[in-house]
Coordinates of C-alpha atoms in Angstrom, one line a residue:
Chain I
M1 CA 85.1 159.3 146.8
R2 CA 85.5 161.4 143.3
Q3 CA 84.0 164.5 144.4
Q4 CA 86.4 163.7 147.3
S5 CA 89.3 164.1 145.7
L6 CA 88.5 167.3 143.8
R7 CA 87.5 168.8 146.5
I8 CA 91.0 167.9 148.1
V9 CA 93.1 168.6 145.0
L10 CA 90.8 172.5 145.1
R11 CA 91.9 172.7 149.0
L12 CA 95.5 172.0 148.1
L13 CA 95.4 174.4 145.4
A14 CA 93.8 177.3 147.0
A15 CA 96.0 176.6 150.3
I16 CA 99.6 176.6 148.3
G17 CA 98.7 178.4 145.2
G18 CA 95.8 181.0 147.1
G19 CA 97.8 181.0 150.5
Y20 CA 101.0 182.0 148.5
A21 CA 99.4 184.8 146.2
V22 CA 97.2 186.5 149.5
A23 CA 101.0 186.3 151.3
A24 CA 103.0 188.0 148.9
G25 CA 100.0 190.6 148.6
L26 CA 99.7 191.2 152.1
A27 CA 103.6 191.8 152.8
A28 CA 103.8 194.2 149.7
L29 CA 100.7 196.3 150.6
T30 CA 102.8 196.1 154.2
A31 CA 106.0 197.3 152.2
V32 CA 104.3 199.7 150.1
I33 CA 102.3 201.3 153.3
L34 CA 105.4 201.6 155.3
F35 CA 107.1 203.1 153.1
V36 CA 104.7 205.8 151.1
T37 CA 103.6 206.8 154.9
G38 CA 107.4 207.6 155.5
G39 CA 106.9 205.1 158.4
L40 CA 110.6 203.3 156.9
P41 CA 113.1 203.9 154.0
R42 CA 112.6 201.5 150.7
S43 CA 114.8 198.8 151.5
E44 CA 114.1 198.5 155.3
A45 CA 110.2 198.5 154.2
V46 CA 111.1 196.0 151.7
I47 CA 112.6 193.4 154.2
L48 CA 110.5 194.0 157.4
A49 CA 107.9 193.1 155.1
S50 CA 109.5 189.8 153.2
M51 CA 110.3 188.4 156.2
L52 CA 106.4 188.6 157.5
A53 CA 105.4 187.5 154.4
F54 CA 106.5 183.6 155.9
I55 CA 104.8 184.3 159.0
F56 CA 101.3 185.2 157.0
Y57 CA 101.7 182.6 154.6
L58 CA 102.5 180.0 157.4
A59 CA 99.1 181.2 159.2
L60 CA 97.4 181.2 155.7
L61 CA 97.7 177.5 155.3
L62 CA 97.0 176.6 158.4
W63 CA 94.0 178.2 158.0
A64 CA 93.2 176.5 154.9
F65 CA 93.3 173.4 155.6
A66 CA 91.3 173.9 158.8
E67 CA 88.9 176.0 157.6
R68 CA 85.8 173.5 157.1
S69 CA 83.7 175.5 153.9
L70 CA 85.9 174.7 150.7
L71 CA 83.9 177.7 149.5
R72 CA 84.6 180.5 152.0
L73 CA 88.0 179.5 152.2
C74 CA 88.0 180.1 148.3
S75 CA 86.1 183.2 148.4
M76 CA 88.0 185.1 151.4
L77 CA 91.4 184.2 149.8
V78 CA 90.2 185.8 146.6
A79 CA 88.8 188.5 148.5
A80 CA 91.7 189.3 150.0
G81 CA 94.2 188.7 146.9
V82 CA 92.5 191.2 144.8
V83 CA 92.4 193.9 147.9
S84 CA 95.2 193.4 149.4
W85 CA 97.4 193.4 145.4
G86 CA 94.5 196.1 144.3
A87 CA 95.6 198.5 146.9
A88 CA 99.5 197.7 147.2
I89 CA 99.7 198.3 143.3
G90 CA 97.0 201.2 143.8
L91 CA 98.9 202.9 146.5
M92 CA 102.3 202.8 144.4
R93 CA 100.7 204.5 141.6
L94 CA 99.5 207.2 143.5
V95 CA 102.5 208.1 144.6
G96 CA 104.0 207.8 141.3
G97 CA 105.7 204.3 140.6
S98 CA 109.0 204.2 141.9
Chain O
M1 CA 88.6 170.1 156.8
E2 CA 87.8 167.8 159.2
P3 CA 85.0 167.5 162.0
T4 CA 87.4 169.6 164.7
F5 CA 90.6 171.9 164.5
R6 CA 93.1 169.2 165.7
A7 CA 91.5 166.6 163.5
S8 CA 92.3 168.9 160.7
M9 CA 95.6 168.8 161.6
N10 CA 96.3 166.0 162.1
W11 CA 95.7 165.1 158.7
L12 CA 97.5 168.3 157.2
H13 CA 100.6 166.6 160.2
T14 CA 100.5 163.5 158.5
W15 CA 99.8 164.3 154.9
T16 CA 102.9 166.8 154.4
G17 CA 105.0 164.6 156.4
V18 CA 104.6 161.5 154.3
V19 CA 104.6 163.4 151.1
L20 CA 107.5 165.7 152.0
G21 CA 109.3 163.8 154.8
G22 CA 112.0 162.3 152.0
L23 CA 112.8 165.8 151.0
L24 CA 113.1 167.5 154.6
F25 CA 115.1 164.7 155.7
A26 CA 118.0 164.8 152.5
I27 CA 118.2 168.8 153.4
F28 CA 118.1 168.5 157.4
W29 CA 120.7 165.8 156.8
M30 CA 122.7 168.0 154.5
G31 CA 122.1 171.1 156.6
T32 CA 123.7 169.1 159.7
L33 CA 126.7 168.3 157.6
S34 CA 127.3 172.1 156.4
V35 CA 127.4 172.3 160.1
F36 CA 131.2 171.0 159.5
D37 CA 131.6 171.7 155.5
R38 CA 134.8 173.3 156.4
E39 CA 136.3 170.9 158.7
I40 CA 134.8 167.7 155.3
D41 CA 136.9 170.4 153.1
R42 CA 140.1 169.4 154.9
W43 CA 139.1 165.9 155.0
M44 CA 138.8 165.8 151.4
A45 CA 141.2 168.3 150.4
P46 CA 144.7 167.0 151.9
A47 CA 146.3 169.8 150.5
T48 CA 144.5 172.6 152.3
R49 CA 144.8 170.8 155.6
L50 CA 147.1 174.0 156.4
V51 CA 147.9 176.4 159.4
V52 CA 147.3 180.1 159.1
P53 CA 150.2 181.9 160.1
D54 CA 149.9 184.7 162.8
D55 CA 151.1 187.4 160.5
S56 CA 149.0 188.0 157.3
L57 CA 150.3 188.2 153.7
P58 CA 150.6 191.9 152.5
A59 CA 148.0 192.4 150.4
E60 CA 150.3 193.7 147.2
K61 CA 151.7 189.9 146.9
F62 CA 148.5 189.7 145.2
R63 CA 149.0 192.3 142.7
P64 CA 150.0 190.0 140.2
A65 CA 147.6 187.8 140.1
I66 CA 145.2 190.9 140.0
E67 CA 147.5 191.9 136.9
A68 CA 146.7 188.3 135.3
A69 CA 143.0 188.4 135.7
A70 CA 142.8 191.8 134.3
A71 CA 144.7 190.2 131.1
A72 CA 142.5 187.5 131.1
G73 CA 139.6 190.0 130.2
A74 CA 138.0 189.5 134.3
T75 CA 135.9 192.3 135.1
M76 CA 136.0 191.2 138.8
W77 CA 138.9 189.7 140.2
T78 CA 138.0 188.6 144.3
I79 CA 140.2 187.2 147.1
V80 CA 138.8 185.3 150.6
F81 CA 140.8 185.7 153.3
P82 CA 142.1 183.0 155.4
E83 CA 140.5 182.0 158.8
E84 CA 141.3 179.3 161.3
R85 CA 138.4 176.8 159.9
Q86 CA 139.4 177.4 156.1
P87 CA 143.5 178.1 156.2
V88 CA 143.4 178.9 152.4
Y89 CA 143.0 181.9 150.2
R90 CA 140.5 182.1 148.0
E91 CA 140.9 183.5 144.5
N92 CA 137.8 183.8 141.5
Y93 CA 137.0 185.4 138.7
R94 CA 135.7 185.2 136.0
S95 CA 137.8 185.1 132.1
K96 CA 137.0 184.8 128.7
D97 CA 137.7 181.1 129.0
G98 CA 135.0 180.5 131.8
F99 CA 135.3 181.2 136.0
V100 CA 138.6 180.5 137.8
L101 CA 138.5 179.3 141.1
R102 CA 142.0 178.8 142.7
F103 CA 143.2 178.2 146.8
L104 CA 146.1 179.8 147.8
D105 CA 148.8 178.7 150.7
P106 CA 147.9 180.7 153.3
V107 CA 152.2 181.2 153.7
T108 CA 153.6 181.9 150.5
G109 CA 150.2 182.9 148.6
A110 CA 151.1 180.2 146.3
A111 CA 148.4 178.5 144.5
L112 CA 147.2 175.1 145.4
P113 CA 147.2 171.8 143.0
D114 CA 143.6 171.8 142.0
P115 CA 141.5 169.6 144.9
G116 CA 139.8 167.8 142.2
T117 CA 136.6 167.8 144.8
L118 CA 133.8 169.4 145.6
A119 CA 133.6 168.4 149.1
G120 CA 131.6 170.1 151.6
T121 CA 131.4 174.0 151.1
R122 CA 130.6 173.5 147.6
F123 CA 128.8 170.1 147.4
I124 CA 127.4 169.3 150.8
F125 CA 126.1 172.8 151.4
P126 CA 125.0 173.9 148.1
F127 CA 122.7 170.7 148.0
H128 CA 121.6 171.5 151.7
Y129 CA 119.7 174.9 149.9
S130 CA 119.7 174.2 146.5
L131 CA 119.7 170.2 145.9
N132 CA 122.2 171.4 143.6
L133 CA 119.6 171.8 140.7
R134 CA 120.3 175.1 139.2
V135 CA 117.8 175.2 136.1
W136 CA 115.0 178.0 136.7
D137 CA 116.2 177.2 140.9
I138 CA 113.7 174.8 140.9
G139 CA 116.2 173.5 143.7
Y140 CA 115.6 176.7 145.6
W141 CA 111.9 176.6 145.8
L142 CA 111.7 172.9 146.8
V143 CA 113.6 173.4 149.3
G144 CA 111.4 176.8 149.9
I145 CA 108.7 174.4 150.0
A146 CA 110.1 172.0 152.0
G147 CA 111.1 174.9 155.1
M148 CA 107.3 176.2 155.0
A149 CA 106.1 172.1 155.6
M150 CA 108.5 172.2 158.3
L151 CA 107.0 175.3 159.4
V152 CA 103.5 173.7 159.0
L153 CA 104.9 170.7 160.8
C154 CA 106.3 172.3 163.8
V155 CA 102.7 174.2 164.4
S156 CA 100.1 171.1 163.8
G157 CA 102.6 169.2 166.0
V158 CA 101.9 171.3 168.5
V159 CA 98.8 171.3 168.2
I160 CA 97.8 167.2 167.7
H161 CA 99.9 167.1 171.0
R162 CA 98.7 168.8 173.6
K163 CA 100.5 167.3 176.5
I164 CA 103.5 168.5 175.8
F165 CA 105.3 169.1 179.1
T166 CA 104.4 165.6 180.1
E167 CA 105.9 164.4 176.9
F168 CA 109.0 165.8 177.2
F169 CA 109.4 163.2 180.4
T170 CA 107.8 160.2 178.5
F171 CA 110.3 157.6 176.7
R172 CA 108.7 154.6 177.5
A173 CA 111.6 152.4 176.3
E174 CA 109.9 148.8 177.3
K175 CA 107.2 149.1 175.3
K176 CA 106.1 148.1 172.2
P177 CA 108.0 149.9 169.2
R178 CA 105.3 151.6 167.9
R179 CA 104.7 153.3 171.3
L180 CA 108.7 153.8 171.6
I181 CA 108.6 155.1 168.1
L182 CA 106.2 157.7 168.4
D183 CA 107.8 158.5 172.0
L184 CA 110.6 159.1 170.4
H185 CA 109.1 161.2 167.6
N186 CA 107.3 163.1 170.6
V187 CA 110.6 163.8 172.8
T188 CA 112.5 164.6 169.9
G189 CA 110.3 167.4 168.4
V190 CA 109.6 168.8 171.8
L191 CA 113.3 169.3 172.3
G192 CA 114.0 170.3 169.3
L193 CA 111.3 172.7 168.5
P194 CA 112.6 175.8 169.2
F195 CA 115.5 174.9 166.9
H196 CA 113.5 173.3 164.3
F197 CA 111.2 176.4 163.9
M198 CA 113.8 179.0 164.0
I199 CA 116.2 177.0 161.7
S200 CA 113.5 176.5 158.6
L201 CA 112.1 179.8 159.3
S202 CA 115.8 181.4 159.4
G203 CA 116.5 179.6 156.4
L204 CA 113.6 180.6 154.3
I205 CA 114.3 184.6 155.2
I206 CA 118.1 184.3 154.5
F207 CA 116.1 183.8 150.6
F208 CA 113.3 186.0 150.5
S209 CA 114.4 187.5 147.3
I210 CA 113.9 184.6 145.8
Y211 CA 110.7 183.4 147.4
F212 CA 108.9 187.0 147.5
P213 CA 110.3 188.8 144.6
S214 CA 106.7 190.9 143.9
V215 CA 107.8 192.6 147.3
W216 CA 110.5 194.3 146.5
Q217 CA 109.7 194.0 142.8
L218 CA 106.4 196.6 143.3
P219 CA 108.4 199.1 145.3
F220 CA 111.5 198.8 143.4
D221 CA 109.4 198.8 140.2
G222 CA 111.6 195.5 138.5
K223 CA 114.8 197.3 139.6
R224 CA 117.0 194.7 141.4
E225 CA 119.9 197.3 140.4
L226 CA 118.7 199.6 142.3
F227 CA 117.1 196.9 145.4
N228 CA 120.5 195.9 145.6
R229 CA 122.2 199.7 145.8
E230 CA 120.0 201.1 148.4
T231 CA 119.6 197.5 150.7
W232 CA 123.5 195.9 150.5
G233 CA 125.6 198.9 149.4
N234 CA 126.8 197.6 146.0
Y235 CA 128.4 200.4 144.5
S236 CA 129.5 200.7 140.9
R237 CA 130.6 202.9 138.4
P238 CA 130.8 202.8 134.8
K239 CA 134.4 201.8 133.2
A240 CA 136.4 204.6 131.8
D241 CA 138.2 202.4 129.1
Q242 CA 141.4 204.4 129.8
A243 CA 144.2 202.1 131.4
A244 CA 145.8 203.6 135.4
P245 CA 147.7 201.9 137.8
L246 CA 146.9 200.5 140.8
A247 CA 147.8 202.3 143.9
S248 CA 149.0 200.9 147.4
L249 CA 146.7 197.7 148.3
D250 CA 148.2 197.4 151.7
D251 CA 147.2 201.1 151.9
M252 CA 143.7 200.2 151.4
V253 CA 143.7 197.6 153.8
A254 CA 145.6 199.7 156.4
E255 CA 142.9 202.0 155.7
A256 CA 139.9 199.5 156.1
R257 CA 141.5 198.3 159.7
R258 CA 141.7 201.3 160.9
L259 CA 138.4 202.3 160.1
W260 CA 137.4 199.2 161.7
A261 CA 138.9 199.6 165.1
G262 CA 141.7 197.2 164.4
E263 CA 139.5 194.5 162.6
E264 CA 140.6 192.4 159.9
P265 CA 139.1 192.5 156.6
F266 CA 136.4 189.3 155.2
Y267 CA 137.2 190.0 151.2
M268 CA 138.8 191.8 148.8
R269 CA 137.2 192.7 145.7
V270 CA 139.0 194.7 142.6
T271 CA 136.2 195.3 139.9
N272 CA 137.1 196.5 136.6
P273 CA 140.9 195.9 137.2
G274 CA 143.4 197.6 135.3
D275 CA 140.8 200.5 134.7
A276 CA 141.1 204.0 135.9
A277 CA 137.9 203.5 136.9
A278 CA 138.2 200.8 138.8
V279 CA 137.3 200.3 142.4
V280 CA 138.5 198.2 145.0
Q281 CA 136.0 196.6 147.8
I282 CA 136.9 195.6 151.2
G283 CA 134.4 193.7 153.0
R284 CA 134.6 193.3 157.3
S285 CA 135.0 189.7 158.8
Y286 CA 132.2 188.5 161.5
R287 CA 133.9 186.0 162.3
D288 CA 133.2 186.9 165.7
V289 CA 129.6 188.5 165.7
V290 CA 126.4 186.7 164.9
T291 CA 125.4 189.0 162.2
M292 CA 126.5 188.8 159.1
R293 CA 127.0 192.1 158.7
V294 CA 127.8 193.8 155.1
E295 CA 130.0 196.4 156.2
T296 CA 131.7 197.4 152.8
L297 CA 134.4 200.3 151.8
F298 CA 135.2 200.9 148.3
F299 CA 138.3 202.8 147.4
D300 CA 139.0 204.3 144.1
A301 CA 141.6 202.4 142.8
P302 CA 143.9 204.7 140.9
S303 CA 144.3 207.1 143.8
G304 CA 143.4 204.6 147.0
T305 CA 141.2 207.5 148.2
L306 CA 137.7 206.3 149.6
L307 CA 134.8 206.9 147.7
S308 CA 132.2 205.6 149.5
R309 CA 131.4 203.1 152.8
F310 CA 128.4 201.4 153.8
E311 CA 126.8 199.9 156.5
T312 CA 123.2 198.6 157.0
A313 CA 120.2 199.9 157.9
P314 CA 118.8 198.9 161.4
V315 CA 115.9 196.4 159.7
V316 CA 118.7 194.5 157.4
T317 CA 121.2 194.2 159.7
A318 CA 118.2 192.3 161.4
Q319 CA 117.8 189.8 158.4
R320 CA 121.7 189.6 158.5
F321 CA 121.4 188.6 162.3
I322 CA 118.4 185.8 161.3
S323 CA 121.0 184.9 158.1
G324 CA 123.9 184.3 160.9
L325 CA 121.6 182.5 163.5
H326 CA 121.1 180.1 160.4
F327 CA 124.5 179.9 158.6
I328 CA 126.9 180.2 162.3
Q329 CA 130.0 181.4 160.5
F330 CA 131.2 182.9 164.2
Q331 CA 133.5 180.9 165.8
H332 CA 132.0 178.6 168.6
W333 CA 133.0 175.4 169.3
T334 CA 130.6 174.9 172.1
L335 CA 127.8 176.0 169.4
R336 CA 128.7 174.5 166.4
W337 CA 128.3 171.2 168.2
I338 CA 125.4 172.0 169.7
Y339 CA 123.9 173.0 166.0
F340 CA 125.2 169.7 164.4
A341 CA 123.5 167.4 167.4
L342 CA 119.6 169.2 167.1
G343 CA 120.6 169.1 163.4
L344 CA 120.7 165.0 164.2
V345 CA 118.1 165.7 166.3
G346 CA 115.6 166.7 163.5
C347 CA 116.7 163.5 161.1
V348 CA 115.8 161.6 163.8
L349 CA 112.1 163.5 164.4
I350 CA 111.6 163.2 160.8
A351 CA 112.3 159.3 160.5
T352 CA 110.2 158.1 163.4
G353 CA 107.3 160.1 162.0
Y354 CA 107.8 158.2 158.8
L355 CA 108.4 154.7 161.0
F356 CA 105.3 155.7 163.4
W357 CA 103.2 156.6 160.1
L358 CA 104.1 152.6 158.9
E359 CA 103.9 150.7 161.7
S360 CA 99.9 152.3 162.5
R361 CA 99.1 151.0 158.9
R362 CA 101.2 148.3 158.5
R363 CA 98.3 145.9 160.0
K364 CA 95.6 147.7 158.3
H365 CA 97.1 148.3 154.9
T366 CA 98.4 144.4 154.4
Q367 CA 94.7 143.3 155.0
L368 CA 93.6 145.1 152.8
G369 CA 95.9 144.8 150.6
L370 CA 97.0 148.2 149.8
R371 CA 100.2 149.3 148.5
G372 CA 100.5 152.4 150.7
V373 CA 102.7 151.1 153.2
S374 CA 105.2 148.9 150.9
I375 CA 105.7 152.3 149.1
V376 CA 106.7 154.8 151.8
D377 CA 108.8 152.0 153.5
G378 CA 111.1 152.0 150.2
L379 CA 110.7 155.6 150.3
T380 CA 111.5 155.8 153.9
I381 CA 114.9 153.6 153.3
G382 CA 116.2 155.3 150.8
S383 CA 115.3 158.6 152.5
V384 CA 117.0 157.8 155.6
T385 CA 119.7 155.1 155.5
G386 CA 120.2 155.5 151.3
I387 CA 121.2 159.3 151.4
I388 CA 123.5 158.2 154.5
A389 CA 125.2 155.3 152.4
A390 CA 125.7 157.6 149.4
T391 CA 127.4 160.7 151.5
L392 CA 129.5 157.8 153.0
S393 CA 130.2 156.4 149.5
F394 CA 131.0 160.5 148.4
F395 CA 134.0 160.4 151.1
V396 CA 135.3 156.8 150.1
A397 CA 135.2 157.7 146.1
N398 CA 137.0 161.2 147.3
R399 CA 140.2 158.8 148.9
L400 CA 140.2 156.3 146.2
L401 CA 139.8 158.0 142.5
P402 CA 143.1 159.3 141.2
A403 CA 143.7 162.8 141.2
D404 CA 143.8 162.8 136.5
A405 CA 140.3 160.1 137.1
T406 CA 138.0 161.1 133.7
V407 CA 135.2 158.9 132.7
L408 CA 133.2 160.0 129.8
G409 CA 134.6 163.3 129.9
A410 CA 133.3 163.8 133.7
G411 CA 137.2 165.4 135.8
R412 CA 137.2 164.0 139.1
A413 CA 134.9 166.5 141.6
S414 CA 132.1 165.4 139.2
L415 CA 132.8 162.0 139.2
E416 CA 132.2 161.7 143.2
M417 CA 129.5 163.3 142.9
W418 CA 127.7 160.7 140.3
V419 CA 129.0 158.0 142.9
F420 CA 126.6 160.0 145.4
Y421 CA 124.3 160.3 143.1
L422 CA 124.2 156.3 141.9
V423 CA 124.3 155.4 145.1
W424 CA 121.6 157.1 146.2
L425 CA 119.2 156.0 143.7
A426 CA 120.3 152.3 144.1
T427 CA 119.5 152.6 147.7
F428 CA 115.3 153.2 146.7
A429 CA 115.9 150.4 144.0
H430 CA 117.6 147.9 146.6
A431 CA 114.9 149.1 149.4
W432 CA 112.0 148.6 147.0
M433 CA 113.2 144.7 145.6
R434 CA 114.7 143.4 149.0
P435 CA 111.8 145.3 151.6
H436 CA 112.5 142.8 154.6
R437 CA 115.8 143.3 154.9
A438 CA 116.4 146.2 153.2
W439 CA 117.0 148.3 156.7
I440 CA 119.6 146.0 157.9
E441 CA 121.6 145.8 155.2
Q442 CA 121.5 149.3 154.5
C443 CA 122.6 149.9 158.3
W444 CA 125.5 147.4 157.3
A445 CA 126.4 149.5 154.0
I446 CA 126.8 152.6 156.2
A447 CA 129.4 150.8 159.1
A448 CA 131.5 149.4 156.4
L449 CA 131.6 152.5 153.8
A450 CA 132.5 154.6 157.6
V451 CA 134.9 152.9 159.1
A452 CA 136.7 151.9 154.9
A453 CA 136.4 155.8 154.4
V454 CA 138.8 156.4 158.0
V455 CA 140.8 153.2 156.9
L456 CA 141.4 155.2 153.4
N457 CA 142.0 158.5 154.6
G458 CA 144.6 156.9 156.6
I459 CA 146.3 155.0 153.9
T460 CA 146.0 157.4 151.5
T461 CA 147.3 160.5 153.3
G462 CA 148.8 159.3 156.3
D463 CA 146.8 161.5 159.0
H464 CA 145.4 158.4 160.6
L465 CA 143.6 158.8 164.5
G466 CA 147.2 157.9 165.7
R467 CA 148.4 161.0 164.4
S468 CA 145.3 163.7 163.7
L469 CA 144.4 163.6 167.5
L470 CA 147.7 164.5 168.6
D471 CA 148.1 167.6 165.9
S472 CA 146.1 170.8 166.1
R473 CA 146.7 171.1 162.6
L474 CA 144.6 168.0 161.8
Q475 CA 141.8 168.5 163.9
A476 CA 138.8 168.6 161.8
V477 CA 140.4 165.8 160.3
G478 CA 140.8 163.7 163.5
G479 CA 137.4 165.3 164.9
M480 CA 135.7 163.7 161.2
D481 CA 136.9 160.1 161.3
L482 CA 136.2 159.7 164.9
L483 CA 132.4 160.6 164.3
L484 CA 132.6 158.2 161.5
L485 CA 133.6 155.8 164.1
I486 CA 131.1 156.3 165.9
G487 CA 128.5 156.3 162.9
A488 CA 129.6 153.0 161.9
A489 CA 129.3 151.5 165.5
V490 CA 125.5 152.9 165.7
A491 CA 125.0 151.7 162.2
A492 CA 126.3 148.8 163.0
L493 CA 124.3 147.9 166.7
T494 CA 121.2 149.5 165.0
A495 CA 121.8 146.3 162.2
L496 CA 122.4 143.5 165.0
K497 CA 119.6 144.7 166.7
L498 CA 117.1 144.4 163.6
E499 CA 118.3 141.2 163.1
Y500 CA 118.2 139.7 166.2
R501 CA 114.2 141.3 167.2
K502 CA 111.5 139.2 168.3
P503 CA 109.4 137.9 164.7
D504 CA 106.8 140.6 164.0
P505 CA 103.6 138.2 162.8
V506 CA 102.4 141.1 160.4
R507 CA 105.8 141.8 158.7
A508 CA 106.4 138.8 157.8
R509 CA 102.8 137.9 156.4
Q510 CA 103.2 141.1 154.3
H511 CA 106.6 139.7 153.0
A512 CA 105.3 136.4 152.3

């Protein structure tokens, strides 16, 4: 019983906190890619990615509660978070900040 | 997390609903009322029950006001022009002594007395998106969480109920209450699904820069000023610290009309008034389009020449369109009523969700001696009938408080809000103290308060229904009075129905 409540708390943290961080990372990466590749002006890229962020978060939330393995959930979230944030920040550095 | 996807979604739907349903109901209720926020303003501020004349006042009329604001140390002076639903000028600036907001008569331009109420546009509407909790944006974040929760509830609800098409036509009014509640939850859920999904998502998108700040901070290196300039075209230039007179405001407004093919300005703003580097900013009205367009002209104040003309780029325009779908600032009475009705459908959806949860657990919880049902029972009553009674008390207090009322240093407008919050708290206390009678008693309270509001409006302003329904100037007041009476009738019928329903053995045992 105790272990089960702990698992639920962990899952809530992973879904709400982790899902948010990954959604923000994916959106930031989308904005940076659109901007860096010259697809869109900077403000346009930011707005498009910001609107998509809510859809990313929704999908991540639903998946976080559907995924049966808590371990797989957490490791995927960490991996996606590191990759998206790393790539977004790296790409911004590459083109020389603002 | 459960063995099947559907079971997981069921778990998610149930817990999200039970934990956040109360907050969601408050947001839906206030959002539904915000559809008519300006009509509520007319009802609560009788001095503004006016008609906009066909010919607007010359902009030059506001020159003394701008000079007065400049003398008071204001760096920004703004006036919003009147329109059908808001027939007054709204002037505001921040002086050395604080923020000044004044309403001006649309015919004479003279300042109207302080209405002493925050009414619809300044209490109900901001409550809808910020819960009026401004510290650290807590209110915005809570509303954001509720908005995401609503999206999760919409999707998980669809997954649980696979027989969407059948359920659209299923309403078994003759069946047991629990079955009836579930049918009502499903019908309102399916019927309102596109609207509820759209309204929640668009509500979130409006505040994208609060909810996902990192997305703009990274590409803009954290420079908000730069982001705002590129996105919304905020033009600014430093003060010259040299006095210079203002060129003809009428010429600038005429130039704006010419550039916009005769369309009207929405607001006019003077930055650094009186300075040689002052800027006059005029924004285009969007009352005839869904998109809340940001089309702005910036004039050099001393010469009146155009400095900059801004129009949003395509994706930003799309964001403004989505915002417009949510705000419905355009003039369309049929759609306005449909939004109002669908908002109420959302309220019914949330309330029946709670009721279904309660009815399907009442027997088991009572047998096992669990407290879950009695806690959620009180939460539901306070969240549903409680906030409605509190809102009506806000209206009644508005008609009873004298103009110069103060208690413990709080002015009239604050007292109205205190009435709202105290009554709301009291309804929760009442619900937990008298669980078996609370629904009935609060329904009676709603009916009585709604009728009292209509009667008091008639007595204190003279604009009773016999008059307001015949006078187009008082359309908003008559409409609100009528809705209050309909609400009172529904509440009274509900109370009677609950009073004379067949006794439920489980309920009786639970409260014994």
